[in-house]
């Protein structure tokens, strides 16, 4: 209740708009914030180094495949062990960097999804000209509309921000 009333107070200008537009704007804001945080975190010096190391390990994997094709089992086995060591080490570095953007994304979703559910409930917020299987006719609930908006907007925002 407290979260809902707080969100209603903050987002009151949006509530006067059509529900589909409100959900579109919320999805856009979430996409922009998560992409920005992801870009700042992953494009930092640590992120670039971790990504380069992971790519280096992946190139070494190509050498393993080459050795296997040539029939050099001993070399392939040695390289495979090295690749596994490097990948596990570098993947953990890269994962720790991506953890912060993931937490922020989860926080935003946890903040906005319950508010949208309480605001729009089972209301149809958008209609499409054709019947869409599994969605249930040509009307879309807030969740389907948010999913479509968030998916498409995150692609567009990432392209615009150069990610």
mmCIF file of N, CA and C in Angstrom, residues 30-95:
data_model
loop_
_atom_site.group_PDB
_atom_site.id
_atom_site.type_symbol
_atom_site.label_atom_id
_atom_site.label_comp_id
_atom_site.label_asym_id
_atom_site.label_seq_id
_atom_site.Cartn_x
_atom_site.Cartn_y
_atom_site.Cartn_z
ATOM 1 N N UNK A 30 12.957 2.468 -17.735
ATOM 2 C CA UNK A 30 13.691 1.318 -17.205
ATOM 3 C C UNK A 30 14.780 0.892 -18.190
ATOM 4 N N UNK A 31 14.477 0.874 -19.473
ATOM 5 C CA UNK A 31 15.478 0.492 -20.487
ATOM 6 C C UNK A 31 16.646 1.468 -20.519
ATOM 7 N N UNK A 32 16.349 2.751 -20.449
ATOM 8 C CA UNK A 32 17.415 3.759 -20.478
ATOM 9 C C UNK A 32 18.314 3.633 -19.241
ATOM 10 N N UNK A 33 17.711 3.514 -18.074
ATOM 11 C CA UNK A 33 18.500 3.431 -16.839
ATOM 12 C C UNK A 33 19.363 2.176 -16.828
ATOM 13 N N UNK A 34 18.789 1.030 -17.146
ATOM 14 C CA UNK A 34 19.572 -0.210 -17.113
ATOM 15 C C UNK A 34 20.668 -0.222 -18.174
ATOM 16 N N UNK A 35 20.386 0.307 -19.344
ATOM 17 C CA UNK A 35 21.409 0.359 -20.389
ATOM 18 C C UNK A 35 22.534 1.306 -20.001
ATOM 19 N N UNK A 36 22.186 2.448 -19.410
ATOM 20 C CA UNK A 36 23.196 3.411 -18.975
ATOM 21 C C UNK A 36 24.101 2.806 -17.905
ATOM 22 N N UNK A 37 23.502 2.167 -16.903
ATOM 23 C CA UNK A 37 24.290 1.558 -15.830
ATOM 24 C C UNK A 37 25.161 0.432 -16.387
ATOM 25 N N UNK A 38 24.589 -0.353 -17.275
ATOM 26 C CA UNK A 38 25.343 -1.443 -17.881
ATOM 27 C C UNK A 38 26.522 -0.908 -18.690
ATOM 28 N N UNK A 39 26.279 0.144 -19.435
ATOM 29 C CA UNK A 39 27.344 0.737 -20.255
ATOM 30 C C UNK A 39 28.455 1.304 -19.375
ATOM 31 N N UNK A 40 28.092 2.011 -18.317
ATOM 32 C CA UNK A 40 29.099 2.593 -17.424
ATOM 33 C C UNK A 40 29.908 1.502 -16.711
ATOM 34 N N UNK A 41 29.252 0.431 -16.330
ATOM 35 C CA UNK A 41 29.932 -0.638 -15.603
ATOM 36 C C UNK A 41 30.783 -1.499 -16.528
ATOM 37 N N UNK A 42 30.194 -1.949 -17.614
ATOM 38 C CA UNK A 42 30.879 -2.891 -18.488
ATOM 39 C C UNK A 42 31.893 -2.206 -19.403
ATOM 40 N N UNK A 43 31.741 -0.934 -19.675
ATOM 41 C CA UNK A 43 32.698 -0.233 -20.523
ATOM 42 C C UNK A 43 33.782 0.470 -19.720
ATOM 43 N N UNK A 44 33.836 0.180 -18.444
ATOM 44 C CA UNK A 44 34.917 0.725 -17.631
ATOM 45 C C UNK A 44 36.204 -0.010 -18.007
ATOM 46 N N UNK A 45 37.299 0.433 -17.462
ATOM 47 C CA UNK A 45 38.589 -0.198 -17.779
ATOM 48 C C UNK A 45 38.601 -1.662 -17.352
ATOM 49 N N UNK A 46 38.053 -1.940 -16.169
ATOM 50 C CA UNK A 46 37.996 -3.324 -15.689
ATOM 51 C C UNK A 46 37.146 -4.189 -16.617
ATOM 52 N N UNK A 47 36.025 -3.628 -17.066
ATOM 53 C CA UNK A 47 35.140 -4.371 -17.960
ATOM 54 C C UNK A 47 35.803 -4.689 -19.283
ATOM 55 N N UNK A 48 36.528 -3.722 -19.829
ATOM 56 C CA UNK A 48 37.217 -3.941 -21.103
ATOM 57 C C UNK A 48 38.307 -4.996 -20.958
ATOM 58 N N UNK A 49 39.053 -4.925 -19.870
ATOM 59 C CA UNK A 49 40.126 -5.894 -19.636
ATOM 60 C C UNK A 49 39.546 -7.298 -19.477
ATOM 61 N N UNK A 50 38.479 -7.416 -18.686
ATOM 62 C CA UNK A 50 37.865 -8.729 -18.474
ATOM 63 C C UNK A 50 37.311 -9.294 -19.781
ATOM 64 N N UNK A 51 36.717 -8.432 -20.579
ATOM 65 C CA UNK A 51 36.169 -8.874 -21.864
ATOM 66 C C UNK A 51 37.278 -9.319 -22.813
ATOM 67 N N UNK A 52 38.378 -8.572 -22.843
ATOM 68 C CA UNK A 52 39.511 -8.943 -23.690
ATOM 69 C C UNK A 52 40.101 -10.288 -23.260
ATOM 70 N N UNK A 53 40.213 -10.496 -21.950
ATOM 71 C CA UNK A 53 40.759 -11.755 -21.446
ATOM 72 C C UNK A 53 39.849 -12.922 -21.821
ATOM 73 N N UNK A 54 38.555 -12.712 -21.715
ATOM 74 C CA UNK A 54 37.601 -13.758 -22.068
ATOM 75 C C UNK A 54 37.676 -14.062 -23.562
ATOM 76 N N UNK A 55 37.833 -13.033 -24.378
ATOM 77 C CA UNK A 55 37.967 -13.240 -25.820
ATOM 78 C C UNK A 55 39.268 -13.966 -26.152
ATOM 79 N N UNK A 56 40.334 -13.664 -25.403
ATOM 80 C CA UNK A 56 41.612 -14.344 -25.603
ATOM 81 C C UNK A 56 41.460 -15.839 -25.303
ATOM 82 N N UNK A 57 40.738 -16.157 -24.243
ATOM 83 C CA UNK A 57 40.508 -17.563 -23.895
ATOM 84 C C UNK A 57 39.678 -18.249 -24.987
ATOM 85 N N UNK A 58 38.734 -17.533 -25.544
ATOM 86 C CA UNK A 58 37.927 -18.105 -26.619
ATOM 87 C C UNK A 58 38.756 -18.347 -27.884
ATOM 88 N N UNK A 59 39.731 -17.466 -28.156
ATOM 89 C CA UNK A 59 40.622 -17.679 -29.303
ATOM 90 C C UNK A 59 41.501 -18.902 -29.079
ATOM 91 N N UNK A 60 41.910 -19.110 -27.844
ATOM 92 C CA UNK A 60 42.703 -20.290 -27.508
ATOM 93 C C UNK A 60 41.884 -21.563 -27.744
ATOM 94 N N UNK A 61 40.593 -21.458 -27.553
ATOM 95 C CA UNK A 61 39.703 -22.598 -27.815
ATOM 96 C C UNK A 61 39.737 -22.965 -29.298
ATOM 97 N N UNK A 62 39.879 -21.976 -30.160
ATOM 98 C CA UNK A 62 40.004 -22.244 -31.594
ATOM 99 C C UNK A 62 41.279 -23.043 -31.883
ATOM 100 N N UNK A 63 42.334 -22.757 -31.122
ATOM 101 C CA UNK A 63 43.576 -23.524 -31.272
ATOM 102 C C UNK A 63 43.376 -24.981 -30.859
ATOM 103 N N UNK A 64 42.514 -25.199 -29.865
ATOM 104 C CA UNK A 64 42.187 -26.559 -29.444
ATOM 105 C C UNK A 64 41.516 -27.308 -30.592
ATOM 106 N N UNK A 65 40.565 -26.661 -31.225
ATOM 107 C CA UNK A 65 39.868 -27.288 -32.348
ATOM 108 C C UNK A 65 40.826 -27.581 -33.499
ATOM 109 N N UNK A 66 41.752 -26.666 -33.735
ATOM 110 C CA UNK A 66 42.738 -26.852 -34.791
ATOM 111 C C UNK A 66 43.625 -28.062 -34.481
ATOM 112 N N UNK A 67 44.071 -28.162 -33.234
ATOM 113 C CA UNK A 67 44.908 -29.293 -32.827
ATOM 114 C C UNK A 67 44.143 -30.607 -32.934
ATOM 115 N N UNK A 68 42.860 -30.584 -32.615
ATOM 116 C CA UNK A 68 42.041 -31.794 -32.732
ATOM 117 C C UNK A 68 41.900 -32.216 -34.187
ATOM 118 N N UNK A 69 41.714 -31.239 -35.068
ATOM 119 C CA UNK A 69 41.600 -31.550 -36.497
ATOM 120 C C UNK A 69 42.904 -32.134 -37.044
ATOM 121 N N UNK A 70 44.030 -31.630 -36.533
ATOM 122 C CA UNK A 70 45.340 -32.121 -36.974
ATOM 123 C C UNK A 70 45.676 -33.473 -36.357
ATOM 124 N N UNK A 71 44.899 -33.902 -35.369
ATOM 125 C CA UNK A 71 45.117 -35.190 -34.730
ATOM 126 C C UNK A 71 46.124 -35.165 -33.598
ATOM 127 N N UNK A 72 46.530 -34.011 -33.146
ATOM 128 C CA UNK A 72 47.486 -33.871 -32.048
ATOM 129 C C UNK A 72 46.729 -33.873 -30.719
ATOM 130 N N UNK A 73 46.449 -35.076 -30.207
ATOM 131 C CA UNK A 73 45.628 -35.226 -29.002
ATOM 132 C C UNK A 73 46.303 -34.627 -27.764
ATOM 133 N N UNK A 74 47.610 -34.795 -27.665
ATOM 134 C CA UNK A 74 48.326 -34.294 -26.490
ATOM 135 C C UNK A 74 48.241 -32.762 -26.422
ATOM 136 N N UNK A 75 48.484 -32.115 -27.536
ATOM 137 C CA UNK A 75 48.425 -30.650 -27.580
ATOM 138 C C UNK A 75 46.995 -30.167 -27.331
ATOM 139 N N UNK A 76 46.036 -30.866 -27.922
ATOM 140 C CA UNK A 76 44.637 -30.500 -27.752
ATOM 141 C C UNK A 76 44.216 -30.621 -26.290
ATOM 142 N N UNK A 77 44.689 -31.669 -25.632
ATOM 143 C CA UNK A 77 44.348 -31.880 -24.216
ATOM 144 C C UNK A 77 44.960 -30.793 -23.332
ATOM 145 N N UNK A 78 46.227 -30.441 -23.608
ATOM 146 C CA UNK A 78 46.897 -29.400 -22.825
ATOM 147 C C UNK A 78 46.200 -28.050 -23.020
ATOM 148 N N UNK A 79 45.886 -27.749 -24.268
ATOM 149 C CA UNK A 79 45.206 -26.484 -24.556
ATOM 150 C C UNK A 79 43.804 -26.451 -23.941
ATOM 151 N N UNK A 80 43.120 -27.584 -23.959
ATOM 152 C CA UNK A 80 41.768 -27.655 -23.373
ATOM 153 C C UNK A 80 41.802 -27.331 -21.889
ATOM 154 N N UNK A 81 42.767 -27.894 -21.191
ATOM 155 C CA UNK A 81 42.890 -27.613 -19.758
ATOM 156 C C UNK A 81 43.149 -26.128 -19.524
ATOM 157 N N UNK A 82 44.049 -25.582 -20.339
ATOM 158 C CA UNK A 82 44.384 -24.159 -20.206
ATOM 159 C C UNK A 82 43.159 -23.277 -20.484
ATOM 160 N N UNK A 83 42.396 -23.647 -21.520
ATOM 161 C CA UNK A 83 41.193 -22.890 -21.875
ATOM 162 C C UNK A 83 40.191 -22.913 -20.720
ATOM 163 N N UNK A 84 39.974 -24.075 -20.138
ATOM 164 C CA UNK A 84 39.033 -24.185 -19.016
ATOM 165 C C UNK A 84 39.479 -23.337 -17.826
ATOM 166 N N UNK A 85 40.769 -23.362 -17.534
ATOM 167 C CA UNK A 85 41.282 -22.547 -16.435
ATOM 168 C C UNK A 85 41.045 -21.058 -16.696
ATOM 169 N N UNK A 86 41.422 -20.628 -17.900
ATOM 170 C CA UNK A 86 41.288 -19.213 -18.240
ATOM 171 C C UNK A 86 39.826 -18.777 -18.275
ATOM 172 N N UNK A 87 38.979 -19.595 -18.898
ATOM 173 C CA UNK A 87 37.573 -19.227 -19.005
ATOM 174 C C UNK A 87 36.914 -19.120 -17.643
ATOM 175 N N UNK A 88 37.195 -20.066 -16.754
ATOM 176 C CA UNK A 88 36.565 -19.989 -15.431
ATOM 177 C C UNK A 88 37.064 -18.765 -14.664
ATOM 178 N N UNK A 89 38.346 -18.463 -14.787
ATOM 179 C CA UNK A 89 38.911 -17.298 -14.091
ATOM 180 C C UNK A 89 38.340 -15.994 -14.647
ATOM 181 N N UNK A 90 38.355 -15.855 -15.954
ATOM 182 C CA UNK A 90 37.914 -14.607 -16.573
ATOM 183 C C UNK A 90 36.405 -14.452 -16.549
ATOM 184 N N UNK A 91 35.694 -15.572 -16.632
ATOM 185 C CA UNK A 91 34.240 -15.490 -16.580
ATOM 186 C C UNK A 91 33.785 -14.993 -15.217
ATOM 187 N N UNK A 92 34.461 -15.425 -14.156
ATOM 188 C CA UNK A 92 34.072 -14.955 -12.814
ATOM 189 C C UNK A 92 34.338 -13.450 -12.672
ATOM 190 N N UNK A 93 35.440 -12.954 -13.267
ATOM 191 C CA UNK A 93 35.700 -11.510 -13.243
ATOM 192 C C UNK A 93 34.609 -10.752 -13.997
ATOM 193 N N UNK A 94 34.289 -11.255 -15.166
ATOM 194 C CA UNK A 94 33.289 -10.603 -16.019
ATOM 195 C C UNK A 94 31.908 -10.653 -15.359
ATOM 196 N N UNK A 95 31.592 -11.770 -14.729
ATOM 197 C CA UNK A 95 30.287 -11.915 -14.059
ATOM 198 C C UNK A 95 30.144 -10.956 -12.893
#
